[in-house]
mmCIF file of C-alpha atoms in Angstrom:
data_model
loop_
_atom_site.group_PDB
_atom_site.id
_atom_site.type_symbol
_atom_site.label_atom_id
_atom_site.label_comp_id
_atom_site.label_asym_id
_atom_site.label_seq_id
_atom_site.Cartn_x
_atom_site.Cartn_y
_atom_site.Cartn_z
ATOM 1 C CA MET A 255 68.898 109.073 118.067
ATOM 2 C CA SER A 256 65.566 107.267 118.252
ATOM 3 C CA ARG A 257 65.443 103.659 119.351
ATOM 4 C CA SER A 258 63.740 102.650 116.125
ATOM 5 C CA LYS A 259 66.780 103.753 114.058
ATOM 6 C CA ILE A 260 69.237 101.670 116.071
ATOM 7 C CA PHE A 261 68.170 98.515 114.257
ATOM 8 C CA VAL A 262 67.829 100.046 110.782
ATOM 9 C CA PRO A 263 70.127 98.156 108.356
ATOM 10 C CA LYS A 264 73.324 100.109 107.578
ATOM 11 C CA ALA A 265 72.161 103.145 109.542
ATOM 12 C CA ALA A 266 74.981 105.047 111.262
ATOM 13 C CA ILE A 267 75.003 105.334 115.037
ATOM 14 C CA PRO A 268 76.566 108.038 117.249
ATOM 15 C CA PRO A 269 80.258 107.565 118.148
ATOM 16 C CA HIS A 270 79.522 107.307 121.871
ATOM 17 C CA LEU A 271 77.005 104.497 121.276
ATOM 18 C CA TYR A 272 79.473 102.652 119.028
ATOM 19 C CA ALA A 273 82.173 102.899 121.703
ATOM 20 C CA LEU A 274 79.739 101.836 124.434
ATOM 21 C CA CYS A 275 78.713 98.705 122.524
ATOM 22 C CA SER A 276 82.372 97.760 122.048
ATOM 23 C CA VAL A 277 83.160 98.225 125.749
ATOM 24 C CA VAL A 278 80.086 96.248 126.803
ATOM 25 C CA ALA A 279 81.117 93.312 124.600
ATOM 26 C CA PHE A 280 84.534 93.079 126.295
ATOM 27 C CA ALA A 281 82.949 93.603 129.721
ATOM 28 C CA LEU A 282 80.546 90.705 129.153
ATOM 29 C CA LEU A 283 83.437 88.475 128.107
ATOM 30 C CA LEU A 284 85.339 89.385 131.266
ATOM 31 C CA LEU A 285 82.218 88.835 133.368
ATOM 32 C CA VAL A 286 81.636 85.329 131.982
ATOM 33 C CA TRP A 287 85.330 84.488 132.377
ATOM 34 C CA SER A 288 85.310 85.700 135.982
ATOM 35 C CA ALA A 289 82.145 83.784 136.802
ATOM 36 C CA LEU A 290 83.586 80.533 135.419
ATOM 37 C CA THR A 291 86.978 80.829 137.117
ATOM 38 C CA TYR A 292 86.260 82.514 140.447
ATOM 39 C CA GLY A 293 83.179 80.339 140.812
ATOM 40 C CA ALA A 294 85.399 77.244 140.411
ATOM 41 C CA PHE A 295 83.318 75.959 137.512
ATOM 42 C CA VAL A 296 86.509 75.494 135.451
ATOM 43 C CA PRO A 297 89.806 74.236 136.959
ATOM 44 C CA PRO A 298 92.735 76.726 136.799
ATOM 45 C CA LEU A 299 94.703 74.288 134.662
ATOM 46 C CA PHE A 300 92.189 74.774 131.860
ATOM 47 C CA LEU A 301 91.287 78.435 132.426
ATOM 48 C CA PRO A 302 93.114 80.595 135.015
ATOM 49 C CA THR A 303 91.459 83.556 136.668
ATOM 50 C CA PRO A 304 91.858 87.068 135.178
ATOM 51 C CA ASP A 305 94.171 88.178 138.005
ATOM 52 C CA ALA A 306 96.385 85.129 137.398
ATOM 53 C CA ILE A 307 96.709 86.195 133.766
ATOM 54 C CA VAL A 308 97.677 89.717 134.804
ATOM 55 C CA THR A 309 100.289 88.339 137.219
ATOM 56 C CA SER A 310 101.723 86.093 134.501
ATOM 57 C CA ALA A 311 101.857 88.982 132.053
ATOM 58 C CA VAL A 312 103.775 91.163 134.509
ATOM 59 C CA THR A 313 106.202 88.322 135.202
ATOM 60 C CA LEU A 314 106.737 87.561 131.517
ATOM 61 C CA PHE A 315 107.454 91.184 130.633
ATOM 62 C CA ALA A 316 109.547 91.943 133.716
ATOM 63 C CA GLU A 317 111.554 88.737 134.117
ATOM 64 C CA PHE A 318 111.406 86.831 130.823
ATOM 65 C CA ASP A 319 111.714 89.696 128.329
ATOM 66 C CA LEU A 320 108.417 89.057 126.576
ATOM 67 C CA LEU A 321 108.866 92.335 124.704
ATOM 68 C CA SER A 322 111.690 90.810 122.652
ATOM 69 C CA ASP A 323 109.370 87.938 121.701
ATOM 70 C CA VAL A 324 106.718 90.454 120.660
ATOM 71 C CA LEU A 325 109.183 92.372 118.481
ATOM 72 C CA ALA A 326 110.497 89.162 116.885
ATOM 73 C CA SER A 327 106.978 88.067 115.961
ATOM 74 C CA VAL A 328 106.013 91.516 114.661
ATOM 75 C CA MET A 329 109.078 91.545 112.399
ATOM 76 C CA ARG A 330 108.333 88.068 111.008
ATOM 77 C CA VAL A 331 104.660 88.691 110.369
ATOM 78 C CA SER A 332 105.319 92.138 108.873
ATOM 79 C CA ALA A 333 108.022 90.784 106.555
ATOM 80 C CA GLY A 334 105.845 87.913 105.318
ATOM 81 C CA PHE A 335 102.814 90.139 104.873
ATOM 82 C CA LEU A 336 104.680 92.961 103.102
ATOM 83 C CA LEU A 337 106.277 90.490 100.707
ATOM 84 C CA ALA A 338 102.841 89.030 99.929
ATOM 85 C CA ALA A 339 101.360 92.515 99.439
ATOM 86 C CA VAL A 340 104.177 93.792 97.211
ATOM 87 C CA ILE A 341 103.689 90.847 94.847
ATOM 88 C CA GLY A 342 99.994 90.111 95.374
ATOM 89 C CA VAL A 343 98.464 93.581 94.960
ATOM 90 C CA PRO A 344 99.888 94.346 91.474
ATOM 91 C CA LEU A 345 99.219 90.771 90.333
ATOM 92 C CA GLY A 346 95.661 90.903 91.656
ATOM 93 C CA VAL A 347 95.010 94.216 89.879
ATOM 94 C CA LEU A 348 96.279 92.775 86.612
ATOM 95 C CA MET A 349 94.193 89.622 87.054
ATOM 96 C CA GLY A 350 91.096 91.691 87.750
ATOM 97 C CA SER A 351 91.711 93.942 84.768
ATOM 98 C CA LEU A 352 93.043 91.655 82.034
ATOM 99 C CA LYS A 353 91.338 88.371 81.203
ATOM 100 C CA THR A 354 94.597 86.874 79.942
ATOM 101 C CA PHE A 355 96.199 87.320 83.382
ATOM 102 C CA GLU A 356 93.068 85.964 85.067
ATOM 103 C CA ALA A 357 92.992 82.886 82.822
ATOM 104 C CA PHE A 358 96.698 82.216 83.364
ATOM 105 C CA PHE A 359 97.008 82.776 87.133
ATOM 106 C CA GLU A 360 93.588 82.211 88.782
ATOM 107 C CA PRO A 361 93.365 78.409 88.343
ATOM 108 C CA LEU A 362 96.900 77.963 89.664
ATOM 109 C CA LEU A 363 96.449 80.291 92.645
ATOM 110 C CA GLY A 364 93.030 78.830 93.384
ATOM 111 C CA PHE A 365 94.553 75.353 93.378
ATOM 112 C CA ILE A 366 97.456 76.221 95.697
ATOM 113 C CA ARG A 367 95.463 78.297 98.199
ATOM 114 C CA TYR A 368 93.656 75.193 99.463
ATOM 115 C CA MET A 369 96.953 73.587 100.458
ATOM 116 C CA PRO A 370 97.708 74.113 104.189
ATOM 117 C CA ALA A 371 100.814 76.184 104.871
ATOM 118 C CA SER A 372 101.823 73.837 107.697
ATOM 119 C CA ALA A 373 102.167 70.959 105.222
ATOM 120 C CA PHE A 374 104.889 72.889 103.407
ATOM 121 C CA ILE A 375 107.078 73.419 106.492
ATOM 122 C CA PRO A 376 109.299 70.360 105.718
ATOM 123 C CA LEU A 377 109.849 71.683 102.195
ATOM 124 C CA PHE A 378 110.572 75.210 103.420
ATOM 125 C CA ILE A 379 113.140 73.806 105.862
ATOM 126 C CA LEU A 380 114.718 71.808 103.032
ATOM 127 C CA TRP A 381 114.785 74.787 100.686
ATOM 128 C CA LEU A 382 115.474 77.660 103.105
ATOM 129 C CA GLY A 383 116.929 76.099 106.252
ATOM 130 C CA ILE A 384 115.665 76.761 109.775
ATOM 131 C CA GLY A 385 116.403 80.491 109.972
ATOM 132 C CA GLU A 386 114.167 83.517 109.612
ATOM 133 C CA SER A 387 113.567 82.907 105.902
ATOM 134 C CA GLU A 388 111.651 79.702 106.629
ATOM 135 C CA LYS A 389 109.364 81.422 109.139
ATOM 136 C CA ILE A 390 108.701 84.353 106.822
ATOM 137 C CA ALA A 391 107.977 81.912 103.986
ATOM 138 C CA VAL A 392 105.258 80.178 106.037
ATOM 139 C CA ILE A 393 103.520 83.503 106.712
ATOM 140 C CA PHE A 394 103.931 84.570 103.073
ATOM 141 C CA PHE A 395 102.511 81.273 101.813
ATOM 142 C CA GLY A 396 99.527 81.489 104.139
ATOM 143 C CA THR A 397 98.703 85.050 103.046
ATOM 144 C CA PHE A 398 99.719 85.572 99.434
ATOM 145 C CA PHE A 399 97.158 83.484 97.558
ATOM 146 C CA GLN A 400 94.067 84.728 99.398
ATOM 147 C CA LEU A 401 95.289 88.325 99.222
ATOM 148 C CA THR A 402 95.893 88.148 95.469
ATOM 149 C CA LEU A 403 92.520 86.587 94.687
ATOM 150 C CA MET A 404 90.678 89.076 96.895
ATOM 151 C CA VAL A 405 92.415 92.011 95.178
ATOM 152 C CA MET A 406 91.438 90.460 91.843
ATOM 153 C CA ASP A 407 87.784 90.357 92.901
ATOM 154 C CA VAL A 408 87.920 93.971 94.095
ATOM 155 C CA THR A 409 89.378 95.081 90.762
ATOM 156 C CA LYS A 410 86.863 93.067 88.737
ATOM 157 C CA ASN A 411 84.044 94.927 90.515
ATOM 158 C CA VAL A 412 85.103 98.289 89.063
ATOM 159 C CA SER A 413 82.156 99.513 87.000
ATOM 160 C CA ILE A 414 82.590 98.879 83.284
ATOM 161 C CA ASP A 415 80.620 102.095 82.693
ATOM 162 C CA LEU A 416 83.460 104.085 84.279
ATOM 163 C CA ILE A 417 85.974 102.408 81.990
ATOM 164 C CA ASN A 418 83.880 102.929 78.866
ATOM 165 C CA THR A 419 83.302 106.571 79.783
ATOM 166 C CA ALA A 420 87.050 107.059 80.159
ATOM 167 C CA TYR A 421 87.628 105.581 76.687
ATOM 168 C CA THR A 422 84.900 107.844 75.285
ATOM 169 C CA LEU A 423 86.715 110.849 76.733
ATOM 170 C CA GLY A 424 89.916 109.814 75.001
ATOM 171 C CA VAL A 425 91.790 108.201 77.879
ATOM 172 C CA SER A 426 94.425 105.685 76.775
ATOM 173 C CA GLN A 427 94.571 102.086 78.004
ATOM 174 C CA ARG A 428 97.444 102.949 80.338
ATOM 175 C CA GLY A 429 95.497 105.982 81.522
ATOM 176 C CA VAL A 430 92.471 103.810 82.324
ATOM 177 C CA PHE A 431 94.654 101.769 84.697
ATOM 178 C CA ARG A 432 96.076 104.855 86.367
ATOM 179 C CA ARG A 433 93.050 107.171 86.420
ATOM 180 C CA VAL A 434 90.075 104.790 86.678
ATOM 181 C CA ILE A 435 90.844 101.221 87.748
ATOM 182 C CA LEU A 436 93.407 101.947 90.472
ATOM 183 C CA PRO A 437 91.484 104.824 92.163
ATOM 184 C CA ALA A 438 88.235 102.839 92.062
ATOM 185 C CA SER A 439 89.915 99.703 93.443
ATOM 186 C CA LEU A 440 92.036 101.344 96.126
ATOM 187 C CA PRO A 441 89.400 101.419 98.930
ATOM 188 C CA GLY A 442 88.740 97.702 98.484
ATOM 189 C CA ILE A 443 92.465 96.967 98.298
ATOM 190 C CA VAL A 444 93.091 98.740 101.610
ATOM 191 C CA ASP A 445 90.264 96.742 103.189
ATOM 192 C CA THR A 446 91.744 93.548 101.758
ATOM 193 C CA LEU A 447 95.146 94.382 103.245
ATOM 194 C CA ARG A 448 93.519 94.967 106.632
ATOM 195 C CA ILE A 449 91.818 91.578 106.559
ATOM 196 C CA THR A 450 94.800 89.623 105.259
ATOM 197 C CA PHE A 451 97.172 91.212 107.771
ATOM 198 C CA GLY A 452 94.976 89.578 110.402
ATOM 199 C CA TRP A 453 95.275 86.256 108.587
ATOM 200 C CA ALA A 454 99.062 86.610 108.579
ATOM 201 C CA TRP A 455 99.013 86.599 112.386
ATOM 202 C CA THR A 456 97.077 83.330 112.425
ATOM 203 C CA TYR A 457 100.100 81.591 110.868
ATOM 204 C CA LEU A 458 102.513 82.890 113.506
ATOM 205 C CA VAL A 459 102.419 79.874 115.829
ATOM 206 C CA VAL A 460 102.783 77.520 112.857
ATOM 207 C CA ALA A 461 105.778 79.505 111.601
ATOM 208 C CA GLU A 462 107.493 79.480 114.991
ATOM 209 C CA ILE A 463 106.999 75.802 115.806
ATOM 210 C CA VAL A 464 110.251 74.630 114.239
ATOM 211 C CA ALA A 465 113.724 75.702 115.435
ATOM 212 C CA ALA A 466 112.594 78.999 116.940
ATOM 213 C CA SER A 467 114.164 80.512 120.034
ATOM 214 C CA SER A 468 112.034 83.644 120.247
ATOM 215 C CA GLY A 469 108.599 84.936 119.336
ATOM 216 C CA LEU A 470 105.107 84.748 120.753
ATOM 217 C CA GLY A 471 104.402 81.471 118.972
ATOM 218 C CA TYR A 472 107.552 79.964 120.445
ATOM 219 C CA MET A 473 106.574 81.187 123.920
ATOM 220 C CA ILE A 474 103.074 79.724 123.554
ATOM 221 C CA MET A 475 104.394 76.327 122.463
ATOM 222 C CA GLN A 476 106.938 76.234 125.294
ATOM 223 C CA SER A 477 104.235 77.124 127.810
ATOM 224 C CA GLN A 478 102.011 74.346 126.479
ATOM 225 C CA ARG A 479 104.839 71.869 126.983
ATOM 226 C CA PHE A 480 105.062 72.766 130.672
ATOM 227 C CA LEU A 481 101.281 73.215 131.170
ATOM 228 C CA LYS A 482 101.604 76.949 131.892
ATOM 229 C CA THR A 483 98.103 77.828 130.793
ATOM 230 C CA SER A 484 98.252 81.408 132.028
ATOM 231 C CA ASN A 485 101.317 82.096 129.867
ATOM 232 C CA ILE A 486 99.547 80.640 126.843
ATOM 233 C CA ILE A 487 96.601 82.967 127.371
ATOM 234 C CA VAL A 488 98.946 85.946 127.848
ATOM 235 C CA GLY A 489 100.511 85.195 124.461
ATOM 236 C CA ILE A 490 97.095 84.889 122.818
ATOM 237 C CA VAL A 491 95.870 88.120 124.412
ATOM 238 C CA VAL A 492 99.014 89.998 123.315
ATOM 239 C CA ILE A 493 98.443 88.834 119.731
ATOM 240 C CA GLY A 494 94.829 89.996 120.005
ATOM 241 C CA ILE A 495 95.896 93.429 121.276
ATOM 242 C CA ILE A 496 98.407 93.791 118.446
ATOM 243 C CA GLY A 497 95.669 92.812 116.009
ATOM 244 C CA ILE A 498 93.283 95.444 117.374
ATOM 245 C CA ILE A 499 95.985 98.121 117.077
ATOM 246 C CA ILE A 500 96.682 97.129 113.456
ATOM 247 C CA ASP A 501 92.958 97.112 112.676
ATOM 248 C CA VAL A 502 92.483 100.582 114.169
ATOM 249 C CA LEU A 503 95.452 101.912 112.184
ATOM 250 C CA PHE A 504 94.056 100.511 108.938
ATOM 251 C CA LYS A 505 90.627 102.006 109.658
ATOM 252 C CA TRP A 506 92.240 105.364 110.437
ATOM 253 C CA LEU A 507 94.180 105.167 107.159
ATOM 254 C CA TYR A 508 90.988 104.256 105.291
ATOM 255 C CA GLY A 509 89.199 107.264 106.771
ATOM 256 C CA ARG A 510 92.049 109.606 105.851
ATOM 257 C CA LEU A 511 92.421 108.295 102.296
ATOM 258 C CA PHE A 512 88.709 107.973 101.479
ATOM 259 C CA PRO A 513 86.743 110.372 103.707
ATOM 260 C CA TRP A 514 83.964 110.659 101.129
ATOM 261 C CA LEU A 515 83.035 107.006 101.570
ATOM 262 C CA GLY A 516 82.095 107.528 105.229
ATOM 263 C CA LYS A 517 82.827 103.904 106.099
ATOM 264 C CA GLY A 518 82.516 102.996 109.755
ATOM 265 C CA GLY A 519 79.967 102.127 112.359
ATOM 266 C CA ALA A 520 79.804 105.556 113.957
ATOM 267 C CA ALA A 521 78.705 108.869 112.519
#
């Protein structure tokens, strides 16, 4: 591949170059981190060294059963996200397809989505108690409205020419939903689910602040209380690793479902 094509907008690059750029980005981050900590530019209380993080991670997994916290958080985030997707995807498709649904739901959802999920925690505790339902509700609330509106936008972008052509060929209104709108929207819906699943993880710490006894958010908040900075960073890094795994799985699914689109940075 010529050097001139590397900077061509939207041009594909070889898989090995894509992988190399990704590795270099993480290597540069580790290099800067090492320079700041080993060079004593930043006190360990604020940013521990990389080897201190590794030691803390080993201790947390071996002695404090961090794996159970990971599983608890995965279950909560997955439950909140799946509930949002099961309701939000069909509603978003209807809003993007039928103007009556858009007129009825979009102003309300647009109004609520600006309200911070953390502000509703006292209400969720009052309504649902302090068990798992309250934590799942926080994640659901933080994800559902954005997911639904993004699915609506994806559906609205389906070409009207495709729909009119289907009607010309004798396809019924129900058939247009099933044979035109849904297939044309599905790639964008999968991308929307990938993005919003990441958002669901950003509400984890908020969800696990109150009356939690397990979870990565709980572990991070407890570590902050006792100034265990290395444990906080371990929790953040674990969430980041989980996020990368989820992102890779969604991209793999996208490639398997829609190979003709050729989406991706490598070719």
